[in-house]
JSON list of C-alpha atoms in Angstrom, two decimals:
[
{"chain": "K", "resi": 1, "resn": "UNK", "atom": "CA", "xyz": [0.00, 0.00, 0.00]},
{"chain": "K", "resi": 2, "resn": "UNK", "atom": "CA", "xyz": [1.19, 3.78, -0.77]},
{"chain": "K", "resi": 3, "resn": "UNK", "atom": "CA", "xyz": [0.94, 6.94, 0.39]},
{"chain": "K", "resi": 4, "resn": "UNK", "atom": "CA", "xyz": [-0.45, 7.88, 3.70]},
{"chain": "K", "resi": 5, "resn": "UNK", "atom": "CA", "xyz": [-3.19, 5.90, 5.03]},
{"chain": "K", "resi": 6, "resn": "UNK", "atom": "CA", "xyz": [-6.70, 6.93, 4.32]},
{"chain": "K", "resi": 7, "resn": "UNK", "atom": "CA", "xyz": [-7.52, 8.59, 8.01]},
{"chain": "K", "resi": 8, "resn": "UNK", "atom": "CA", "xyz": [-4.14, 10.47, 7.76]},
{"chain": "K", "resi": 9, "resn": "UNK", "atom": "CA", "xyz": [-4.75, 12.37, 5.03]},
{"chain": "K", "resi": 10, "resn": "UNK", "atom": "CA", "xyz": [-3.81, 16.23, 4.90]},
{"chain": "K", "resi": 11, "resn": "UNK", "atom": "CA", "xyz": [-7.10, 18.31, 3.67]},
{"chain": "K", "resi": 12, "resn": "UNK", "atom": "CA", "xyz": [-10.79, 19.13, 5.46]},
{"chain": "K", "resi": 13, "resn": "UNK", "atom": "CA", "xyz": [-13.01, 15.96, 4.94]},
{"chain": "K", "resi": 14, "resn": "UNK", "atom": "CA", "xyz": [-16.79, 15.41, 5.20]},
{"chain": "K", "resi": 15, "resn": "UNK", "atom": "CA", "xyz": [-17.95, 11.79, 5.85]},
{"chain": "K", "resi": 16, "resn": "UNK", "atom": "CA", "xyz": [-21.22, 10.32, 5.48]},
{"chain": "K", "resi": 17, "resn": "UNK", "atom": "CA", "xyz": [-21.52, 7.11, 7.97]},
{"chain": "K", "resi": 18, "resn": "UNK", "atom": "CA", "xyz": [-24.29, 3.99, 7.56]},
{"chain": "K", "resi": 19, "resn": "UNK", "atom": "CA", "xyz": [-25.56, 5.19, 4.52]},
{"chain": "K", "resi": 20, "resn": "UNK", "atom": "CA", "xyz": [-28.50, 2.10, 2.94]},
{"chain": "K", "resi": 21, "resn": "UNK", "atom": "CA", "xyz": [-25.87, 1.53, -0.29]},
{"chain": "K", "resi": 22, "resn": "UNK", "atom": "CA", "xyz": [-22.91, -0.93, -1.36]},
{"chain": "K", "resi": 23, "resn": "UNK", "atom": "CA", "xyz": [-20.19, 0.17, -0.94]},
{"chain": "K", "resi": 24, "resn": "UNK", "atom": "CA", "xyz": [-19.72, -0.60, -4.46]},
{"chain": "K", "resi": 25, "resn": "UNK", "atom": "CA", "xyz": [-21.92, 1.29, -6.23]},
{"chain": "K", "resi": 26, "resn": "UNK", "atom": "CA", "xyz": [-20.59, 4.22, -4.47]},
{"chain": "K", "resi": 27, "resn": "UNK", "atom": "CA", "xyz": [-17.00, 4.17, -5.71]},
{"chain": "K", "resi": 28, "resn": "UNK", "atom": "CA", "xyz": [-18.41, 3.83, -9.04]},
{"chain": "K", "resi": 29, "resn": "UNK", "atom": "CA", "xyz": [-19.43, 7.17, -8.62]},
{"chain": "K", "resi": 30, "resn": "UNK", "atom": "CA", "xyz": [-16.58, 8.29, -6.32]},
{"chain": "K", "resi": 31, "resn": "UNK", "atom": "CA", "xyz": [-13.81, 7.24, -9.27]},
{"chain": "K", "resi": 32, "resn": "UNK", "atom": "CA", "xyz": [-15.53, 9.76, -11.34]},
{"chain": "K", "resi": 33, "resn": "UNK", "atom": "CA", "xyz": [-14.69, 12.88, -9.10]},
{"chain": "K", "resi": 34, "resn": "UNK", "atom": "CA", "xyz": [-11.05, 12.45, -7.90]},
{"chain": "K", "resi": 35, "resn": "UNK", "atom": "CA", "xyz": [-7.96, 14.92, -8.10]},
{"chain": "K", "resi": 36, "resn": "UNK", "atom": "CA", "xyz": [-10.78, 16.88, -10.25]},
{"chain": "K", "resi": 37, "resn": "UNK", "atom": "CA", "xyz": [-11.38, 20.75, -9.04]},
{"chain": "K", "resi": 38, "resn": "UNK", "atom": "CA", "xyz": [-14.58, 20.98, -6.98]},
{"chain": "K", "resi": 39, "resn": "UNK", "atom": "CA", "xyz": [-16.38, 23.07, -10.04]},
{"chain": "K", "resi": 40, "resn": "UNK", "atom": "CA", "xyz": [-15.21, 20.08, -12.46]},
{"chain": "K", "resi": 41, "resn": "UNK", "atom": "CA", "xyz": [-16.69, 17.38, -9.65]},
{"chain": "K", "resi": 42, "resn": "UNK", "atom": "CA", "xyz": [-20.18, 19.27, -9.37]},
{"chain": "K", "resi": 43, "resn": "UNK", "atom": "CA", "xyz": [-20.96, 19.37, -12.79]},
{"chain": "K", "resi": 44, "resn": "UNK", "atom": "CA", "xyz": [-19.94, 15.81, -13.17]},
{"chain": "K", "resi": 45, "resn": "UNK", "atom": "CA", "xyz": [-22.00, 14.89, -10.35]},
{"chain": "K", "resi": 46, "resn": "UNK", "atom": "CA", "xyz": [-25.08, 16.70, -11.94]},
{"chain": "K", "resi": 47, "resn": "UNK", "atom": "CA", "xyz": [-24.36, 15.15, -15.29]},
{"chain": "K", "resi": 48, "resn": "UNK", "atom": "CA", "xyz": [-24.72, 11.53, -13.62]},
{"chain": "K", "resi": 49, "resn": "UNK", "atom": "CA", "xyz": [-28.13, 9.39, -13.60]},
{"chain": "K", "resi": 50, "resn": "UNK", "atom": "CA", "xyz": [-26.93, 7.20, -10.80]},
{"chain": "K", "resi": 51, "resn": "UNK", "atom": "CA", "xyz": [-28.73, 7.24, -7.32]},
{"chain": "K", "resi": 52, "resn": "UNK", "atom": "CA", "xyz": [-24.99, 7.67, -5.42]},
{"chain": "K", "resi": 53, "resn": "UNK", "atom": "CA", "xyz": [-24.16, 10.73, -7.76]},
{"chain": "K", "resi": 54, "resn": "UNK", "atom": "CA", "xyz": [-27.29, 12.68, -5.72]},
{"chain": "K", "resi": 55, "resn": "UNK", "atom": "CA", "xyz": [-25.57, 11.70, -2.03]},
{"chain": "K", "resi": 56, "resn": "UNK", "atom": "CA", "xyz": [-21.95, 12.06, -2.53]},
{"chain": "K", "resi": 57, "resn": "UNK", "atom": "CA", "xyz": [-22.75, 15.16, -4.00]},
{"chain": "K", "resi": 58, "resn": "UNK", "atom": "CA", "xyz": [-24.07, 16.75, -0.98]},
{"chain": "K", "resi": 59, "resn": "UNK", "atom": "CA", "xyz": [-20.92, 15.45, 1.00]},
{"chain": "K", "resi": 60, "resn": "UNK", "atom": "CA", "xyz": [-19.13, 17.32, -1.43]},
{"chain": "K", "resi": 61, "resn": "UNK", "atom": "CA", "xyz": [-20.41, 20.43, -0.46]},
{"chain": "K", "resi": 62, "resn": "UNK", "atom": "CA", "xyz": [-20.21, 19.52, 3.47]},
{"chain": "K", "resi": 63, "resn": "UNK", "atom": "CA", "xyz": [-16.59, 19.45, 3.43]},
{"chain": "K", "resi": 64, "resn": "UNK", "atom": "CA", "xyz": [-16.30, 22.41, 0.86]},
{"chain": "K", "resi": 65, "resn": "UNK", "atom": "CA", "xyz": [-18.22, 23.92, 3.33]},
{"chain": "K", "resi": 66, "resn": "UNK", "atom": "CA", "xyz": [-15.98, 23.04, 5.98]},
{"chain": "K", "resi": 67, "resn": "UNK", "atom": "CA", "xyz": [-13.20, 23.77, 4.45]},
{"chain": "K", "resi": 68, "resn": "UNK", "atom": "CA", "xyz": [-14.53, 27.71, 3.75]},
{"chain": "K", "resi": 69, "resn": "UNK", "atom": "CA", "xyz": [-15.60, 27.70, 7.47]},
{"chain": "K", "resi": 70, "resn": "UNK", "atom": "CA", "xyz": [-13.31, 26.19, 9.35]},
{"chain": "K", "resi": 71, "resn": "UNK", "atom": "CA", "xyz": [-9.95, 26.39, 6.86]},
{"chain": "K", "resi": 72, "resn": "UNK", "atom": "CA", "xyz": [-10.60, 29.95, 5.43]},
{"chain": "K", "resi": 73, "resn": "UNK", "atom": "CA", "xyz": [-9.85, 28.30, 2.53]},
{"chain": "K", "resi": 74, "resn": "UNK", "atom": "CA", "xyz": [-11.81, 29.65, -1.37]},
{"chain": "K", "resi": 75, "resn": "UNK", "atom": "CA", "xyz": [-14.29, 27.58, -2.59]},
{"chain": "K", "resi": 76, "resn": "UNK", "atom": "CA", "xyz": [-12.58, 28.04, -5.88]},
{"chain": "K", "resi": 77, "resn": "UNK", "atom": "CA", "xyz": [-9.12, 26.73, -4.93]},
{"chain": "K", "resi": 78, "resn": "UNK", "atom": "CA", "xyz": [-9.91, 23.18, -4.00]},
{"chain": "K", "resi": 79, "resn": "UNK", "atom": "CA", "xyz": [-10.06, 20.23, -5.56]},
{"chain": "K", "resi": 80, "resn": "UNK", "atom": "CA", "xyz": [-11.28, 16.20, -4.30]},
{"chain": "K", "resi": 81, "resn": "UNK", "atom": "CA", "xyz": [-7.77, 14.99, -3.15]},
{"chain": "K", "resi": 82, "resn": "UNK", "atom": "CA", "xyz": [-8.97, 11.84, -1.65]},
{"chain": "K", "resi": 83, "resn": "UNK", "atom": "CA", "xyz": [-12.72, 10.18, -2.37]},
{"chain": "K", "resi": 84, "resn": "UNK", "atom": "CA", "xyz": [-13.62, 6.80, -0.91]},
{"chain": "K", "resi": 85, "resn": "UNK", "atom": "CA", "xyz": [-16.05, 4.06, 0.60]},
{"chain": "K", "resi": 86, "resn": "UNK", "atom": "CA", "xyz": [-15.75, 2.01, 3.48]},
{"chain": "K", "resi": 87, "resn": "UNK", "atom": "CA", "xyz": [-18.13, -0.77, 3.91]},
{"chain": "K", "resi": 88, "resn": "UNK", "atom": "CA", "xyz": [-20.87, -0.67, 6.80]},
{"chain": "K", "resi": 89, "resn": "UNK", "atom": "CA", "xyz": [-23.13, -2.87, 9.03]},
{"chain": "K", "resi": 90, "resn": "UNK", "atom": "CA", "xyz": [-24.86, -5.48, 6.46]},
{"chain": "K", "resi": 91, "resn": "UNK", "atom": "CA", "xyz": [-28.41, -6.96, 7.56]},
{"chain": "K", "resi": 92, "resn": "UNK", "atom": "CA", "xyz": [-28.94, -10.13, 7.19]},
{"chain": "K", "resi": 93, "resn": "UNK", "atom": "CA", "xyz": [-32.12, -11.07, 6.04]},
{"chain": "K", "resi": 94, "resn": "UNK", "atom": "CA", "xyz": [-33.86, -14.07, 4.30]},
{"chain": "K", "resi": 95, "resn": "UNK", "atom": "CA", "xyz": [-37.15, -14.95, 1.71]},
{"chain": "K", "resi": 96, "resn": "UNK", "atom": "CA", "xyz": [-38.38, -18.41, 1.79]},
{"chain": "K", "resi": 97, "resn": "UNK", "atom": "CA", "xyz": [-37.42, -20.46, -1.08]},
{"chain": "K", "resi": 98, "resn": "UNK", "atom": "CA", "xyz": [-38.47, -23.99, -2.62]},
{"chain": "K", "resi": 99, "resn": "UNK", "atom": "CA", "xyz": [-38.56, -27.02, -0.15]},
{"chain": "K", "resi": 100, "resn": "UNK", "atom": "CA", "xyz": [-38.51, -25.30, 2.91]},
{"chain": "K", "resi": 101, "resn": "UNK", "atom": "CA", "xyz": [-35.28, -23.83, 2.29]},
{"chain": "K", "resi": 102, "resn": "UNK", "atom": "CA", "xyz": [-34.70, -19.85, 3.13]},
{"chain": "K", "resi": 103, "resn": "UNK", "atom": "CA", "xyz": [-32.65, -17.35, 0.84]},
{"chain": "K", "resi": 104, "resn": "UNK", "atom": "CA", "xyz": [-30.09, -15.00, 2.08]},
{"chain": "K", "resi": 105, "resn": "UNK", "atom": "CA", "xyz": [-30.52, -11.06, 1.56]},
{"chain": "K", "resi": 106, "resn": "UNK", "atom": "CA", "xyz": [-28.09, -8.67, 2.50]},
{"chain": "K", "resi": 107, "resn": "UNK", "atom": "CA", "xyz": [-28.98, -5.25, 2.79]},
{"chain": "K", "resi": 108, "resn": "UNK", "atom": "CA", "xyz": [-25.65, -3.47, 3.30]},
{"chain": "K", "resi": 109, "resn": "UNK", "atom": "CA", "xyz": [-24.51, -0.13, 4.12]},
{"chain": "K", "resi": 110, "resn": "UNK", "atom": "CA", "xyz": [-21.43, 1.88, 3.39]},
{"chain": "K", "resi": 111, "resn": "UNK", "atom": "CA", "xyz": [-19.45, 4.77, 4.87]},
{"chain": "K", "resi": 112, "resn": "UNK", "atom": "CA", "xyz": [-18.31, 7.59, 2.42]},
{"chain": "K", "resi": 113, "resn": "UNK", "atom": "CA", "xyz": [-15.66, 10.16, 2.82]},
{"chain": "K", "resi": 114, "resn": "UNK", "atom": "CA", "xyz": [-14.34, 13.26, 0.74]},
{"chain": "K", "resi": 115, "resn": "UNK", "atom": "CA", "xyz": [-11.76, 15.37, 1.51]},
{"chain": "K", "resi": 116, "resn": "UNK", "atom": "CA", "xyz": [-10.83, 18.67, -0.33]},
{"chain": "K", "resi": 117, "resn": "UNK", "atom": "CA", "xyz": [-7.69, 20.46, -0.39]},
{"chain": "K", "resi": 118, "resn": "UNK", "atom": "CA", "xyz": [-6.48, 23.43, -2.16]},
{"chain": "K", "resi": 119, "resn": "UNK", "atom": "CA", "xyz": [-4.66, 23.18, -5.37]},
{"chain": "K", "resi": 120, "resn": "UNK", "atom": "CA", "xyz": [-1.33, 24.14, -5.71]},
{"chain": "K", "resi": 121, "resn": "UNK", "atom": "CA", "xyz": [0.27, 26.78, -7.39]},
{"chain": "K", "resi": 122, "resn": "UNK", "atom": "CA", "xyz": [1.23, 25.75, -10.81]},
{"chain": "K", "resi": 123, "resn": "UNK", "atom": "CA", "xyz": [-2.51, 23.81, -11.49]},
{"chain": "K", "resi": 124, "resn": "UNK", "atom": "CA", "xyz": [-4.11, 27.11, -10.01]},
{"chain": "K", "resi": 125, "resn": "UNK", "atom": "CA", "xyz": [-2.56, 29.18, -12.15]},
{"chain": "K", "resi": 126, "resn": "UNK", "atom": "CA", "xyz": [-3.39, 26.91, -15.22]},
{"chain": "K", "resi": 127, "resn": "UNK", "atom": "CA", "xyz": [-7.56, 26.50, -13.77]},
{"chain": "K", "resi": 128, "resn": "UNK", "atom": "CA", "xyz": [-7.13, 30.25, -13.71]},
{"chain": "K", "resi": 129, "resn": "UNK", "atom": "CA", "xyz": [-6.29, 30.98, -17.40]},
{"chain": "K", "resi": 130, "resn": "UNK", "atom": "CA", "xyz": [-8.75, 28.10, -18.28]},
{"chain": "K", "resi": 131, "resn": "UNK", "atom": "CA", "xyz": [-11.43, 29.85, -16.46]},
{"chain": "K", "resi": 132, "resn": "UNK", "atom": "CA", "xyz": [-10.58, 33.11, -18.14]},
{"chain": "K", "resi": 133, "resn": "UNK", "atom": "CA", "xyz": [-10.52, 31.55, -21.44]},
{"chain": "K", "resi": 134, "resn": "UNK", "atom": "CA", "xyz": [-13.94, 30.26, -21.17]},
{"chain": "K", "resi": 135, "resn": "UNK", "atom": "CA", "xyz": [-15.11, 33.38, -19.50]},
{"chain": "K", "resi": 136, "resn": "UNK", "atom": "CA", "xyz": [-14.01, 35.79, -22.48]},
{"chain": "K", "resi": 137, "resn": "UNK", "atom": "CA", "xyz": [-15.70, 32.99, -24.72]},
{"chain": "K", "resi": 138, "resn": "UNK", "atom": "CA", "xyz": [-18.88, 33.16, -22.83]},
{"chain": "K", "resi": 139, "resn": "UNK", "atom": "CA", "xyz": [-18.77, 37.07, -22.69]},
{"chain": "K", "resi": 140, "resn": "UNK", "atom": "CA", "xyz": [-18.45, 37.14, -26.75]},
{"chain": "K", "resi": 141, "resn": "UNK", "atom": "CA", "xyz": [-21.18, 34.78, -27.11]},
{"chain": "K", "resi": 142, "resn": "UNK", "atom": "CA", "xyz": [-23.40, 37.05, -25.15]},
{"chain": "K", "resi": 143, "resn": "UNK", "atom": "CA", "xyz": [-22.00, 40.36, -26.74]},
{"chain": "K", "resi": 144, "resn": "UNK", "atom": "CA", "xyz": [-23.00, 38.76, -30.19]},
{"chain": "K", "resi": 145, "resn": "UNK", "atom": "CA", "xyz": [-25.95, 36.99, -29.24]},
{"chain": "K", "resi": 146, "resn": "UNK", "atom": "CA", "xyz": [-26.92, 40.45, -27.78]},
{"chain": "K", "resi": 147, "resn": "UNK", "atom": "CA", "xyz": [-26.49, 42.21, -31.17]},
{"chain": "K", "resi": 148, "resn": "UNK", "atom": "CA", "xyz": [-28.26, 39.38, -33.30]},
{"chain": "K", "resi": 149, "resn": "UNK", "atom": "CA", "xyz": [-31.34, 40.19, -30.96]},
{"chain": "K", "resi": 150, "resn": "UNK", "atom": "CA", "xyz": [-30.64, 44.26, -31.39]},
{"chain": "K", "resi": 151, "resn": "UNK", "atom": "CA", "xyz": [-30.89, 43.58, -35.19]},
{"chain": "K", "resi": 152, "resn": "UNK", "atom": "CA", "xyz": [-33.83, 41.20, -35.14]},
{"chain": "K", "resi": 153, "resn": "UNK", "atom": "CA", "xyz": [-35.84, 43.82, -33.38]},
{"chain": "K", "resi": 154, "resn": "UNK", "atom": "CA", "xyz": [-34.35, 46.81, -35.48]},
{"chain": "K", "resi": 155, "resn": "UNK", "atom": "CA", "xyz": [-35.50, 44.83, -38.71]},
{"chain": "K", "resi": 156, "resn": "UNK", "atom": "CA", "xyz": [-38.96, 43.83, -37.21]},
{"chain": "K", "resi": 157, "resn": "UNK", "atom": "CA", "xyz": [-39.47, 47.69, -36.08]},
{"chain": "K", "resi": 158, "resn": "UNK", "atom": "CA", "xyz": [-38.50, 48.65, -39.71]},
{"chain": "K", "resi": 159, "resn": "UNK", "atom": "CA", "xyz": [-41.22, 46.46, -41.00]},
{"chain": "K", "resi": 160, "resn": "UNK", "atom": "CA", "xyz": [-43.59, 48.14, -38.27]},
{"chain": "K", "resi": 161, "resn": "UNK", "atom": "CA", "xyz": [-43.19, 51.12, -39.33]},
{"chain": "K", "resi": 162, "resn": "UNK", "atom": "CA", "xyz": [-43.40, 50.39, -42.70]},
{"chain": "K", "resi": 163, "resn": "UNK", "atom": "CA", "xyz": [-46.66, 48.13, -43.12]},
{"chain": "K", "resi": 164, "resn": "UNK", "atom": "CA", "xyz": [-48.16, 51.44, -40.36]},
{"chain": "K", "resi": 165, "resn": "UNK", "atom": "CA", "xyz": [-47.00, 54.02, -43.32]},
{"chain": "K", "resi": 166, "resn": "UNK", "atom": "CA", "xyz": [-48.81, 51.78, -45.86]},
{"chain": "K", "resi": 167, "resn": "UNK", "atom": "CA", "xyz": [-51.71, 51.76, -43.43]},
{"chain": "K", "resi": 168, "resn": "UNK", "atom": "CA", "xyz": [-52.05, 55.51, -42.71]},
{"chain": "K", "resi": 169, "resn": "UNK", "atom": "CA", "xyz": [-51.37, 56.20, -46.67]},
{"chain": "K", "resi": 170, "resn": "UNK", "atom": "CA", "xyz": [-54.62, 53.55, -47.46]},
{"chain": "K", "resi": 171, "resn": "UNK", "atom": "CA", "xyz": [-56.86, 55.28, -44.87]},
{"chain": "K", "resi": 172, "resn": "UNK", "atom": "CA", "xyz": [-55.94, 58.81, -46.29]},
{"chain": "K", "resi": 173, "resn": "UNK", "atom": "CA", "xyz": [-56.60, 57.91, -49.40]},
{"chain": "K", "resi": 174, "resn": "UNK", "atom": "CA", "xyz": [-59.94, 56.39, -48.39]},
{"chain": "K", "resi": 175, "resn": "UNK", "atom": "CA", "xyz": [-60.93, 59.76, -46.48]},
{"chain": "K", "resi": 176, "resn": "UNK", "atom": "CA", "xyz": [-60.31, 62.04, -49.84]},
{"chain": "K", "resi": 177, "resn": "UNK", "atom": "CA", "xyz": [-61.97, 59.57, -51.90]},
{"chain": "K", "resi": 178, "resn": "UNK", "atom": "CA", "xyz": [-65.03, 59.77, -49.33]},
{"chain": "K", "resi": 179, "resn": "UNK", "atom": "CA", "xyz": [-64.74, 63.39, -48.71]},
{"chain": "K", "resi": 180, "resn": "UNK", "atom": "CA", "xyz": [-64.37, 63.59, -52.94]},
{"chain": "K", "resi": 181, "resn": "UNK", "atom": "CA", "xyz": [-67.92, 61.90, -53.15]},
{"chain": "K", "resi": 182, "resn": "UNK", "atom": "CA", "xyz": [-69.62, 63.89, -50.69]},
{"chain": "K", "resi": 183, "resn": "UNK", "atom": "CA", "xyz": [-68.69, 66.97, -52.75]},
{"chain": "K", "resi": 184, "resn": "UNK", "atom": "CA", "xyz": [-69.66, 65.66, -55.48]},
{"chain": "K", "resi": 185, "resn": "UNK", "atom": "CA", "xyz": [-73.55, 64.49, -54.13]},
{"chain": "K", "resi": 186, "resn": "UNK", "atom": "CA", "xyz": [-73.50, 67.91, -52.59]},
{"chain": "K", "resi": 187, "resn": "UNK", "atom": "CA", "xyz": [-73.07, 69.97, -55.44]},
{"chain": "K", "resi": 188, "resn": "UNK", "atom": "CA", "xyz": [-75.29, 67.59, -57.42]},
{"chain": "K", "resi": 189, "resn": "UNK", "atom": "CA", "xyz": [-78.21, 68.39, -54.80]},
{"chain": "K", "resi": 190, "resn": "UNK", "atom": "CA", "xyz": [-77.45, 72.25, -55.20]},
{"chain": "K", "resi": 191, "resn": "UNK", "atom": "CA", "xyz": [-77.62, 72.07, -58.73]},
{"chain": "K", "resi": 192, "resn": "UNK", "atom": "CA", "xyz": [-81.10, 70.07, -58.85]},
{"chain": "K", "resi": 193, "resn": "UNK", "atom": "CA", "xyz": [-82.22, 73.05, -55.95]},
{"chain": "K", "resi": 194, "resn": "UNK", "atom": "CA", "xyz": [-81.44, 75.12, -58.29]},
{"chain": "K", "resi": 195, "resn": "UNK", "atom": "CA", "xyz": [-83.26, 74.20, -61.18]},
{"chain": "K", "resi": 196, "resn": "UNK", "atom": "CA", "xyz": [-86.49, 73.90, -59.62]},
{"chain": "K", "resi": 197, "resn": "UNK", "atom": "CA", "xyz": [-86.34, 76.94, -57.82]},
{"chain": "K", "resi": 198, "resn": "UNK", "atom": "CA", "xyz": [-85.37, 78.86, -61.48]},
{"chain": "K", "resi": 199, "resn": "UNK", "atom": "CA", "xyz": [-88.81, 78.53, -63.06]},
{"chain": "K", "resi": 200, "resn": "UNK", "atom": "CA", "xyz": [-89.26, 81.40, -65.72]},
{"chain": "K", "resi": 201, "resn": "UNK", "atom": "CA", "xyz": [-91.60, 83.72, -65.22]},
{"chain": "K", "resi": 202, "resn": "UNK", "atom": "CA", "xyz": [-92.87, 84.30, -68.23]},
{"chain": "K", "resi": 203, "resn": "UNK", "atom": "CA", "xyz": [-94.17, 80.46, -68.45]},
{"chain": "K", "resi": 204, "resn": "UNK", "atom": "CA", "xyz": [-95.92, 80.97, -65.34]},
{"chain": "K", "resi": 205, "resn": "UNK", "atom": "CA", "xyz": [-97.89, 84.56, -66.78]},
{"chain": "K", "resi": 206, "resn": "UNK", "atom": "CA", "xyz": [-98.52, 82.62, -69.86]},
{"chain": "K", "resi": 207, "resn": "UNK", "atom": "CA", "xyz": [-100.44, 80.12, -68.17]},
{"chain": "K", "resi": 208, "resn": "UNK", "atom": "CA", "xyz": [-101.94, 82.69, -66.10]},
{"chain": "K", "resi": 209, "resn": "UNK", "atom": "CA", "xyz": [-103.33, 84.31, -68.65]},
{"chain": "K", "resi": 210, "resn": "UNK", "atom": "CA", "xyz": [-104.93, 80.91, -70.82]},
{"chain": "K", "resi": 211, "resn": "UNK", "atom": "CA", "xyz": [-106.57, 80.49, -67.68]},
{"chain": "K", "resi": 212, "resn": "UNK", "atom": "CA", "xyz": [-108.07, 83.90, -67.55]},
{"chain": "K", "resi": 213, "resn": "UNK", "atom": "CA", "xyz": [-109.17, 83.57, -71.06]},
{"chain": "K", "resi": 214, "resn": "UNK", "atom": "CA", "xyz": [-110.65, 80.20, -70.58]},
{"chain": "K", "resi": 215, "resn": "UNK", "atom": "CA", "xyz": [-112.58, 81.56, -67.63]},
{"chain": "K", "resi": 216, "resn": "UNK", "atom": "CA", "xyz": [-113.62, 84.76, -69.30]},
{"chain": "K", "resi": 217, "resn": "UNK", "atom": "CA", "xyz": [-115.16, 82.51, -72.65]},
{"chain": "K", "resi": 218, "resn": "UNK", "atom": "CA", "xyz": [-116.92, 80.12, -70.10]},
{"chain": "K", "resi": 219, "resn": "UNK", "atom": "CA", "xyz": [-117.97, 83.33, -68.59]},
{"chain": "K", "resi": 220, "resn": "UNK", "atom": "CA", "xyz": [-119.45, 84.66, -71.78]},
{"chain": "K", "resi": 221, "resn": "UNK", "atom": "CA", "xyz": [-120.85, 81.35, -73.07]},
{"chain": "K", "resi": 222, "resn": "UNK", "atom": "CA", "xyz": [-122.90, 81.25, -69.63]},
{"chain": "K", "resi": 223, "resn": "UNK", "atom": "CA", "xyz": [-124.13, 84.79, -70.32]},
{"chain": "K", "resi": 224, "resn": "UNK", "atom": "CA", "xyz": [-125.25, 84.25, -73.58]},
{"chain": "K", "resi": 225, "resn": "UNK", "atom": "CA", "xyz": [-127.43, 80.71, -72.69]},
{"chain": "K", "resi": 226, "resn": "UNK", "atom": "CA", "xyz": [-129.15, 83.20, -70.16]},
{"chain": "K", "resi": 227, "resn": "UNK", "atom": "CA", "xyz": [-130.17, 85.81, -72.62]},
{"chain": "K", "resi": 228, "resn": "UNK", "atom": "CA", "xyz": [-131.52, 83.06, -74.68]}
]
């Protein structure tokens, strides 16, 4: 065996004891996140389907959290040194089989440790640029993703405005076109005013005066029967 033994090594730890797993499913899990940074381990964790990845994740951020507590240590400077399950208590238990016979079932448990410790110099400085890298990357993203929105709304205000010209243009040309008619019915009603109120004169003395003479020859045609 190697290195320093599991209980003697340096870094703030967080251990979860008795938990209702196998050990063995749990280092499945546990093999994913060490010597990776504790940003890396998270988003592996959250990236995993299986029922350990939901657990060891929160005794990730137990010892992160003791190591920002009690170390003084930035969240952003560590990294899963050491990541590991011991196994627990197993419960025995049985289901009756064929010819009286009784099957074994054990339900076992597991203890699971992480420790975090802070990364040192040379792989900080390398996270660091990493982290700067993708940050510029995300920032132009967003500048240009920003711009292609600014453009998309410019164009679709253009076309706003444009279909509301054609619009107001339409209905003004609808109002002189009404206004155009009214005129037009107005003047025709004046005109016909006009005409019946300009009767000549002259054709109403005329027939004036064939009724006077009509009258005066019935007059005279009644005088004459009563001479007779």
């Amino acid at each position: 065996m190697t290195g320093p033994k599991t209980n003697e090594r340096e870094g703030t730890r967080a251990t979860l004891r008795g938990y209702h797993m196998s050990a063995s499913k749990a280092r499945v899990v546990l093999n994913l996140i060490r010597n990776e940074d504790v940003t890396t381990a998270r988003e592996i964790l959250a990236g995993t389907t299986r029922e350990a990845a939901d657990i060891i994740g929160k005794v990730l951020a137990s010892a992160v959290a003791n190591a920002v507590n009690n170390d003084r240590l930035a969240a952003d400077e560590l990294f899963v040194s050491a990541a590991y399950a011991d196994e627990g208590v197993t419960m025995k238990r049985f289901t009756p089989r064929a010819r009286g016979r009784a099957g074994k079932i054990r339900k076992r448990s597991c203890h699971i440790t992480v420790i975090v410790s802070r990364l040192d110099d040379d792989r900080l400085e390398v996270l660091r640029s990493a982290r700067n890298a993708q940050a510029a990357v995300s920032r132009t993203r967003r500048v240009a993703s920003s711009r292609r929105r600014a453009d998309q709304q410019a164009s679709l205000n253009k076309r706003e405005n444009a279909a509301e010209e054609a619009e107001n243009e339409l209905i003004e040309t609808d109002v002189v076109e009404t206004e155009a008619v009214e005129t037009d019915v107005v003047e025709t009603e004046t005109v016909e005013t006009e005409d019946h109120n300009d009767v000549a004169p002259s054709d109403v003395d005329e027939t004036t005066v064939e009724l006077d003479s009509t009258d005066q020859t019935v007059s005279e045609d009644a005088t004459e029967e009563t001479d007779k």
